[in-house]
CSV table of C-alpha atoms and ligand atoms in Angstrom, one decimal:
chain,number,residue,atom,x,y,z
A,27,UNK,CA,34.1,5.3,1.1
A,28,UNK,CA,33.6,7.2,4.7
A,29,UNK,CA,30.3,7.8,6.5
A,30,UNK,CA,29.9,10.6,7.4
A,31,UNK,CA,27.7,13.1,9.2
A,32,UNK,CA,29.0,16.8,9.7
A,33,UNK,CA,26.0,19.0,9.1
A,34,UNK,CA,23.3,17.1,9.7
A,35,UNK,CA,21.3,17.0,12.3
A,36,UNK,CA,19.7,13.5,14.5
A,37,UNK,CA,17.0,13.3,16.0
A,38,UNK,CA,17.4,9.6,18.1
A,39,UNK,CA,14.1,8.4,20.1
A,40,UNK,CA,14.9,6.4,23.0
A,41,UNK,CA,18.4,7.1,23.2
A,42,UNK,CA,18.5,7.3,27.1
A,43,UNK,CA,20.0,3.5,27.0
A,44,UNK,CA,20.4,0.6,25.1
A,45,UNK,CA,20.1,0.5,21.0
A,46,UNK,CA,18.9,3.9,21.0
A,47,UNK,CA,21.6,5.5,22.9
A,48,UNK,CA,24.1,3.2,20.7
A,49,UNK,CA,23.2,4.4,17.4
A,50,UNK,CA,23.1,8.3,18.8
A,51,UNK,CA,26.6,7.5,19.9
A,52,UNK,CA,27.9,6.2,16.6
A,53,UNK,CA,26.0,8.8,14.5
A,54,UNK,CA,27.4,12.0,16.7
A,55,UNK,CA,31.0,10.1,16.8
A,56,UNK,CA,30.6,10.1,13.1
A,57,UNK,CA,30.0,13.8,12.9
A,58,UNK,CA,26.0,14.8,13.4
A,59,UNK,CA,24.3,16.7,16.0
A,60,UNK,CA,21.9,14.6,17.6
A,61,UNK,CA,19.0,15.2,19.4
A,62,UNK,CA,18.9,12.3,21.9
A,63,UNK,CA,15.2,12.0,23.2
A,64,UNK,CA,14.3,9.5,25.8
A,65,UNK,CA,11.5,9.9,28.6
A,66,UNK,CA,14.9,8.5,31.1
A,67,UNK,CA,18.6,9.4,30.8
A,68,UNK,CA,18.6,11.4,28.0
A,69,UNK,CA,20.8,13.9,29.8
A,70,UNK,CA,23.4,11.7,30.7
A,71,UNK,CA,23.6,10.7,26.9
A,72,UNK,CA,24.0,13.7,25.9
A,73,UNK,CA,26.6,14.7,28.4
A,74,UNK,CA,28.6,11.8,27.5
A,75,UNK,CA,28.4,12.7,23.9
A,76,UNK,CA,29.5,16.5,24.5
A,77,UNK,CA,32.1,14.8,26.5
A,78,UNK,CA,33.6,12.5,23.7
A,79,UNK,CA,33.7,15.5,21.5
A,80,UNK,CA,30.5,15.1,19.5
A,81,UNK,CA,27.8,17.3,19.6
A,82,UNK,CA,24.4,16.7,21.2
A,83,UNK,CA,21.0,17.8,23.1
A,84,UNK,CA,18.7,16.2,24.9
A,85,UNK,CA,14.9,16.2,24.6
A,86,UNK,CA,12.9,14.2,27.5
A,87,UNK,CA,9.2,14.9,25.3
A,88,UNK,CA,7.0,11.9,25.5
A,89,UNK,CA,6.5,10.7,21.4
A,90,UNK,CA,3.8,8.5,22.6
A,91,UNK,CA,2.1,12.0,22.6
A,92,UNK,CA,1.3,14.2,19.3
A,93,UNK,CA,2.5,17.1,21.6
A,94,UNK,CA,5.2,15.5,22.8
A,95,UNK,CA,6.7,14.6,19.1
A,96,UNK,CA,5.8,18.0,17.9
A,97,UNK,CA,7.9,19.5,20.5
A,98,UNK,CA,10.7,17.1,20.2
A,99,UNK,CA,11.0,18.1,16.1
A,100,UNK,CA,10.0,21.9,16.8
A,101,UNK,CA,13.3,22.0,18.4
A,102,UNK,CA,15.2,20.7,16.5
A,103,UNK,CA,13.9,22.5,13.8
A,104,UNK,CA,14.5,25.6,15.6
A,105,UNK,CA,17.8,25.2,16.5
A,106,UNK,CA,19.4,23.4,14.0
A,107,UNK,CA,17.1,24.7,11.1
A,108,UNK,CA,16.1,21.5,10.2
A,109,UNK,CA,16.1,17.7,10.4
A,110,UNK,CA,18.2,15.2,8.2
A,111,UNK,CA,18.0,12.0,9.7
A,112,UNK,CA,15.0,10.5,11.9
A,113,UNK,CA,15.9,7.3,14.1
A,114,UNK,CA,12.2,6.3,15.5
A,115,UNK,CA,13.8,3.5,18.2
A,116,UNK,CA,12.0,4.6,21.4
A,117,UNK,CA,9.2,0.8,22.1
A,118,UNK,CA,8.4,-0.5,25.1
A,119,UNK,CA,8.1,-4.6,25.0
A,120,UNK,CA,5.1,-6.7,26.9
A,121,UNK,CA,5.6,-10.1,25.9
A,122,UNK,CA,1.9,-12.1,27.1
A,123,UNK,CA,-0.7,-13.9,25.3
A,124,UNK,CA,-4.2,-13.1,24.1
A,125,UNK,CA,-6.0,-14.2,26.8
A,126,UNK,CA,-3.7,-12.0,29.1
A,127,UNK,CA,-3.1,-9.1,27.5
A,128,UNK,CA,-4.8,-6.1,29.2
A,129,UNK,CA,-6.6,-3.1,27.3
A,130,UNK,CA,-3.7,-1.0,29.3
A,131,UNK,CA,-1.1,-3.3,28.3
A,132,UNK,CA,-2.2,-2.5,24.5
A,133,UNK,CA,-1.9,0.9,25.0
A,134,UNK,CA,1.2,1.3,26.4
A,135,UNK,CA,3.5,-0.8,23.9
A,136,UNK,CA,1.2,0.6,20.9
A,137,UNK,CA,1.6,4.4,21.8
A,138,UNK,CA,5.1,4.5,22.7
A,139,UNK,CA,6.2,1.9,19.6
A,140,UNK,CA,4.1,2.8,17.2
A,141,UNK,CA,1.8,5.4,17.5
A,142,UNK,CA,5.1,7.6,18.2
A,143,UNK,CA,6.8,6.6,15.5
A,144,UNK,CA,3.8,8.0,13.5
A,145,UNK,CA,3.8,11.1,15.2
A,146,UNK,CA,7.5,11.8,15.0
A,147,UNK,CA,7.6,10.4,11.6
A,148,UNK,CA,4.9,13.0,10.6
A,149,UNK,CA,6.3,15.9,12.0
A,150,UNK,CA,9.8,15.7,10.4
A,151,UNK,CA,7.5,15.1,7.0
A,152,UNK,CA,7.3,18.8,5.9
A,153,UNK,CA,11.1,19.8,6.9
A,154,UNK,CA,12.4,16.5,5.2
A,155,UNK,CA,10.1,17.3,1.6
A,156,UNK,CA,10.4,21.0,1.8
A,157,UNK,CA,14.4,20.3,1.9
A,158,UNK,CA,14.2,17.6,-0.7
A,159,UNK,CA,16.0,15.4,1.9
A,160,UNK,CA,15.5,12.8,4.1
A,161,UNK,CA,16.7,9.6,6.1
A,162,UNK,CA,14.1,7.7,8.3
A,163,UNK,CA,14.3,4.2,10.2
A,164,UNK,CA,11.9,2.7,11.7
A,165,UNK,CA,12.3,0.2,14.5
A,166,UNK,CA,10.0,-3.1,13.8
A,167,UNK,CA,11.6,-6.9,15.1
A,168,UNK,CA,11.0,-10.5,14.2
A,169,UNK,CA,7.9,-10.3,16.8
A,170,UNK,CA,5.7,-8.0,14.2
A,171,UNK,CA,7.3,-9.6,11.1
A,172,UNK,CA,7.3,-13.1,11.5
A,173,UNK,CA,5.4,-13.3,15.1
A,174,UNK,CA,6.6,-14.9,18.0
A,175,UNK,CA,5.0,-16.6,20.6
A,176,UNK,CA,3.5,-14.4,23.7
A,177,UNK,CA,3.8,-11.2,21.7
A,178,UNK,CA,0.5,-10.1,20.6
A,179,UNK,CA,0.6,-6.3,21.6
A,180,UNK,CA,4.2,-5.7,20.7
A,181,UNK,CA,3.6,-7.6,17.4
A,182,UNK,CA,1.2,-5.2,16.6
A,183,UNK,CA,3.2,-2.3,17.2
A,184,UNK,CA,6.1,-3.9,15.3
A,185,UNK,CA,4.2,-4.9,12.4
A,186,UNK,CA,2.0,-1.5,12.3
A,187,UNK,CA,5.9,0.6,11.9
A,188,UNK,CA,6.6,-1.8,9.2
A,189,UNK,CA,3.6,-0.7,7.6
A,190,UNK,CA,4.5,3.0,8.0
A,191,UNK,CA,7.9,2.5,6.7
A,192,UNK,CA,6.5,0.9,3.5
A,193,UNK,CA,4.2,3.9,2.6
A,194,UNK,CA,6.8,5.8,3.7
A,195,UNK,CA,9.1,4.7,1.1
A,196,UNK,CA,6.9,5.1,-1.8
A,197,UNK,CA,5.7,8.7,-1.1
A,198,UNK,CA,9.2,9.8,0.1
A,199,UNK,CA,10.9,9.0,-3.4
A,200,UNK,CA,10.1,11.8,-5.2
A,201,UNK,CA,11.4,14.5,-2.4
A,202,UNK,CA,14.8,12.4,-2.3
A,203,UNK,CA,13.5,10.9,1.6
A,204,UNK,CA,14.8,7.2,2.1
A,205,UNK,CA,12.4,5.0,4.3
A,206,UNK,CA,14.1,1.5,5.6
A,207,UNK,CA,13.3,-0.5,8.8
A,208,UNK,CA,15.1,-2.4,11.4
A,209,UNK,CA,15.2,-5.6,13.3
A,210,UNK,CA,17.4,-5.7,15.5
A,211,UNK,CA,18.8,-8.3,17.9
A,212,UNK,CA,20.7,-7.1,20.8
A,213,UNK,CA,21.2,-8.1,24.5
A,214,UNK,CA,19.5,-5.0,26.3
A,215,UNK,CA,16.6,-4.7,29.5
A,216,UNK,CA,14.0,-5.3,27.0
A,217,UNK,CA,15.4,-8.7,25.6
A,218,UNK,CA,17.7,-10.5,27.9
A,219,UNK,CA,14.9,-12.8,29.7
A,220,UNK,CA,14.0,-14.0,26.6
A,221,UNK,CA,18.1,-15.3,25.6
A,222,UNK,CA,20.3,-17.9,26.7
A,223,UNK,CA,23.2,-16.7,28.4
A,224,UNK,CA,25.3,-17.7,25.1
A,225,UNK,CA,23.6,-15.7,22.8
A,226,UNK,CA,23.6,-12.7,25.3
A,227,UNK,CA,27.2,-12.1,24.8
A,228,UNK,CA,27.2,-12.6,21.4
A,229,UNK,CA,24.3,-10.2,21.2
A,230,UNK,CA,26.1,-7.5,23.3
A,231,UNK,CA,25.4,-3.8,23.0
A,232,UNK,CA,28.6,-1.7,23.8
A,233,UNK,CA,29.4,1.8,23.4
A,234,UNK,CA,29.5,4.2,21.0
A,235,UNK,CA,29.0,1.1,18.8
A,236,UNK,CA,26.7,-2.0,19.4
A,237,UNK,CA,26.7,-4.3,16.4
A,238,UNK,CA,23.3,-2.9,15.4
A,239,UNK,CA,24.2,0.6,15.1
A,240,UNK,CA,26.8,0.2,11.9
A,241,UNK,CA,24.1,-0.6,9.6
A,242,UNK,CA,21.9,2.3,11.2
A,243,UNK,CA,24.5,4.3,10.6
A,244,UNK,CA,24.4,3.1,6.1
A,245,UNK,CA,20.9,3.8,6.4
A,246,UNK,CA,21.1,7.2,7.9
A,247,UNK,CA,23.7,8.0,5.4
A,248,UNK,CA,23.4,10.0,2.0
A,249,UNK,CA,25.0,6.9,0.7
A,250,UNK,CA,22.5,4.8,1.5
A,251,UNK,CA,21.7,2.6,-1.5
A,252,UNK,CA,17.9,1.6,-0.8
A,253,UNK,CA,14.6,2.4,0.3
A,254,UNK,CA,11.7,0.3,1.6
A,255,UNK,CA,13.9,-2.3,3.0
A,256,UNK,CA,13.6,-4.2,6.4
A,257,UNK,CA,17.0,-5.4,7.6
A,258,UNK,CA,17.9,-7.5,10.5
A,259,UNK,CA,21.1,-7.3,12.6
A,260,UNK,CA,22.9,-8.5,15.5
A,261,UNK,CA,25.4,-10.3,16.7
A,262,UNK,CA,27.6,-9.8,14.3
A,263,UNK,CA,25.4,-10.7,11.6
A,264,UNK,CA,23.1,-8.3,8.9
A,265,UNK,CA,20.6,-9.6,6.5
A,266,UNK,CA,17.1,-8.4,4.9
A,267,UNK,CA,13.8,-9.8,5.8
A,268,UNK,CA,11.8,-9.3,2.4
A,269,UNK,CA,8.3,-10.4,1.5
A,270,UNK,CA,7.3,-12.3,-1.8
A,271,UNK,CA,3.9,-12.7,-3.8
A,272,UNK,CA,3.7,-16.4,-5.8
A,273,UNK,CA,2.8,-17.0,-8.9
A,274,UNK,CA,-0.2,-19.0,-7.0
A,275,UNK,CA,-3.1,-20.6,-8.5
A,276,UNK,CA,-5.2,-18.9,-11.2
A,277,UNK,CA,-8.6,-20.2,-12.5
A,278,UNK,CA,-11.6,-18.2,-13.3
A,279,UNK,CA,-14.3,-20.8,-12.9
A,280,UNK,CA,-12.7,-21.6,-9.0
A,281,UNK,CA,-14.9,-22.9,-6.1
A,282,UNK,CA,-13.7,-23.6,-2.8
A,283,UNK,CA,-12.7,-27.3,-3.7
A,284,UNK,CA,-11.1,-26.7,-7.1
A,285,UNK,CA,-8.7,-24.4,-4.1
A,286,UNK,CA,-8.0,-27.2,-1.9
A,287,UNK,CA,-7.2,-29.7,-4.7
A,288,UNK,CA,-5.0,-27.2,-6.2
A,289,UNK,CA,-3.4,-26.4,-2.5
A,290,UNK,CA,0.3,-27.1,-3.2
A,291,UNK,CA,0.1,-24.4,-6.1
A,292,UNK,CA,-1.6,-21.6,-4.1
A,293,UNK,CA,1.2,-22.0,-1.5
A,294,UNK,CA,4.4,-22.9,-3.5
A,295,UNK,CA,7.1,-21.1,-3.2
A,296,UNK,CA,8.3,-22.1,-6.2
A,297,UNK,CA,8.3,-18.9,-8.3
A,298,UNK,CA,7.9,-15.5,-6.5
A,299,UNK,CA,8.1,-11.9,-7.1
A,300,UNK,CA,8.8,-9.1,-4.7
A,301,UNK,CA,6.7,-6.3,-5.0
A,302,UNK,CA,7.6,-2.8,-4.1
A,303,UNK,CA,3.9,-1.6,-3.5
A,304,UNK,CA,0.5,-3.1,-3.1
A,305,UNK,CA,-0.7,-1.6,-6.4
A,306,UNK,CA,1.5,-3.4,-8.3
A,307,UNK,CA,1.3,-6.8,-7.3
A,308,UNK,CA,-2.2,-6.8,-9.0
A,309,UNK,CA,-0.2,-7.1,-12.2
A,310,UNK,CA,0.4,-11.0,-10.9
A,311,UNK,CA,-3.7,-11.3,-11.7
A,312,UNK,CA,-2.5,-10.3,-15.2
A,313,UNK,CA,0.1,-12.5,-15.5
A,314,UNK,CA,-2.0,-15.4,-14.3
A,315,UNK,CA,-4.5,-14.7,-17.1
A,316,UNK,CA,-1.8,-14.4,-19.6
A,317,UNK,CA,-0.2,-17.6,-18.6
A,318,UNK,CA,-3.6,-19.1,-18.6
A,319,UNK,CA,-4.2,-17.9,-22.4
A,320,UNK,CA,-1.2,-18.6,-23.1
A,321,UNK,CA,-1.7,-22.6,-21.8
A,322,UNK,CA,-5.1,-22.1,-23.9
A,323,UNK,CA,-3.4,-21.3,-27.0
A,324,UNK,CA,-1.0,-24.2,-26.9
B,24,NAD,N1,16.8,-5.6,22.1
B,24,NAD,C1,16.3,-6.3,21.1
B,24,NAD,O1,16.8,-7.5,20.9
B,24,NAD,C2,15.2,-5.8,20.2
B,24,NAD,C3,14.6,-6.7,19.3
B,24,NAD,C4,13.7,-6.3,18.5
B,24,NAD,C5,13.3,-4.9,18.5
B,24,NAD,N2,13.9,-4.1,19.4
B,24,NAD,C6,13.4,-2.7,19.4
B,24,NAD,O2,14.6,-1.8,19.4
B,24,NAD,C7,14.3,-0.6,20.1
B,24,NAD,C8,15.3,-0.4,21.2
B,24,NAD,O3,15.3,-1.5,22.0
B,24,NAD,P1,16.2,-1.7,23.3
B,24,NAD,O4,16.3,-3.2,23.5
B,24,NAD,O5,17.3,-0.8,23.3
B,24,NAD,O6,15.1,-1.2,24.4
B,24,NAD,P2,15.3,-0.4,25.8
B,24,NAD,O7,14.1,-0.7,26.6
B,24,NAD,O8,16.6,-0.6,26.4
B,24,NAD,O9,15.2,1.1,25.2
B,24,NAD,C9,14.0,1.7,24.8
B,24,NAD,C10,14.1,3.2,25.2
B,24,NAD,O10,12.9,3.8,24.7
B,24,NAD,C11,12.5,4.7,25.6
B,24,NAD,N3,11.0,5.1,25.4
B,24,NAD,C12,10.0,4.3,25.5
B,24,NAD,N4,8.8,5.0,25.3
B,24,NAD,C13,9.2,6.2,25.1
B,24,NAD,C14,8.5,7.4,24.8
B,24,NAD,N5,7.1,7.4,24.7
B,24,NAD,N6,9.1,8.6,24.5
B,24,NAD,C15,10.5,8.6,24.6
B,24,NAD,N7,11.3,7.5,24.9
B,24,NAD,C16,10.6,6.3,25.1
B,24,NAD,C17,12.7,4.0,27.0
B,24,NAD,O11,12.7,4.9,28.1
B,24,NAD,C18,14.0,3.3,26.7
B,24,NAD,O12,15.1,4.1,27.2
B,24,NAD,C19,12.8,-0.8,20.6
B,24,NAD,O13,11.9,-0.2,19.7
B,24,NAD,C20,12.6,-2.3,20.6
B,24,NAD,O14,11.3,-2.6,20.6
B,24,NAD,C21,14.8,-4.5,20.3
């Protein structure tokens, strides 16, 4: 089965370097137009696209900005008639503890990572359900979804797009729009003081394909086989990142010790289910009571 792209049109944030200017590269090599948008060197993208024989444009709007995402999909809209696939990579990393982390440090990482994402995400909305038709990604990493040291602002950002990607999901499924996130690994500006040497190289980004971009490429696809789902890739390697709700501890009479001396239930991990919205893991309250009647009954 080939991937494939003729027809469709891009739209790539942050694709004036690194990840972002790798998955533009492989999506337009595999046949789409792509819009690459990047506050720096999104002209020199897209002239090294036209030049490899794909087709591309570049936008320089700022999506940390409502106007500057509105721009970025009005033209896109206008010239293509309409968007197809939404790659929301364009973050900016600060890596610094709570005690350091400025007001304007917050800002910065938060607008362009995630309150862009938002913004771009909303304006392709109406084009994407009025056409019945839709592939987004969203750009979260290990530092919103499991934390990391030294990350507080970008974890928020990270975790925030997550977030967005979930509700996405759900309310996308009936106009035929897949939602799916990305963590990715990759030796670029943003990450290489924070890897060995080693795991630089093997976390290389080349052109048009880093090792990230292949599975950027399923999700953008009208193949693509799921919705909701948070995967993580690198280095050769891709995987999904998934959360799970435990059968826990259930007991209707519970007081704060009855909790701690039942500890290793409310936190085993012994028998989990993984929910695909926040509505319906209530149902696990149900399922307690109906073990617990159950257990009664015996
Ligand atoms: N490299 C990694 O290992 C890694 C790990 C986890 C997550 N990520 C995420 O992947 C994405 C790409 O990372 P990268 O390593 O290629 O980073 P990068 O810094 O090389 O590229 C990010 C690009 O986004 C652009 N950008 C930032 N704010 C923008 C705005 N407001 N409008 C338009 N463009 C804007 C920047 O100019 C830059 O060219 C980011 O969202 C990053 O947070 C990267």
């Amino acid at each position: 089965m080939t991937i494939g792209f003729n027809g469709q049109v891009a739209i790539v944030t942050g694709a004036g370097r690194g990840l972002g200017r790798s998955h533009a590269e492989l999506l337009a090599e595999r046949g789409a137009t792509v819009v690459v948008n990047d506050v720096v060197g999104a002209d020199e993208v897209e002239a090294a696209i036209n030049r490899a024989g794909g087709r591309a444009v570049a936008s320089d709007d700022d999506i940390s900005t409502p106007a500057g995402a509105a721009s970025l999909v009005q033209r896109a809209a206008e010239e293509f008639g309409g968007v197809q696939i939404l790659i929301n990579n364009a973050g900016v990393g600060r890596f610094t503890t709570l005690d350091l982390a400025s007001i304007d440090e917050y800002e910065l990482v938060r607008r362009s990572g995630l309150d862009g994402t938002f913004y771009v995400t909303r304006e392709v909305w109406p084009l994407m359900t009025a056409a019945k038709y839709g592939r987004i990604v969203v750009t979260t990493s290990g530092n919103g979804l499991l934390g990391n040291p030294a990350s507080v602002t970008y974890a928020i950002a990270k975790a925030g797009v997550y977030g967005l990607m979930r509700a996405v999901a759900l309310d996308g499924a009936e106009f035929g729009i897949k939602a799916n996130a990305l963590a990715p690994m990759a030796s670029t500006p943003m990450s290489t003081e924070f890897v060995s040497p080693d795991m630089a190289e093997m976390l290389r980004v080349e052109f048009p394909t880093s090792l990230v971009s292949p599975i950027v490429a399923v999700l953008a696809s009208e193949q693509c086989p799921v919705s909701g789902y948070t995967f993580d890739a690198g280095g050769g390697r891709i995987g999904i990142t998934f959360q799970g709700t435990n059968a826990g501890f259930y007991d209707r009479d519970m007081t704060p010790e009855s909790i701690l001396s039942s500890w290793d239930s409310v936190v085993s991990r012994a028998d989990f289910v993984e929910f695909a919205s926040g509505y319906e893991s209530l149902s696990m309250v149900a399922a307690s009571r109906e073990r617990a009647l159950v257990g009664i009954g015996e």
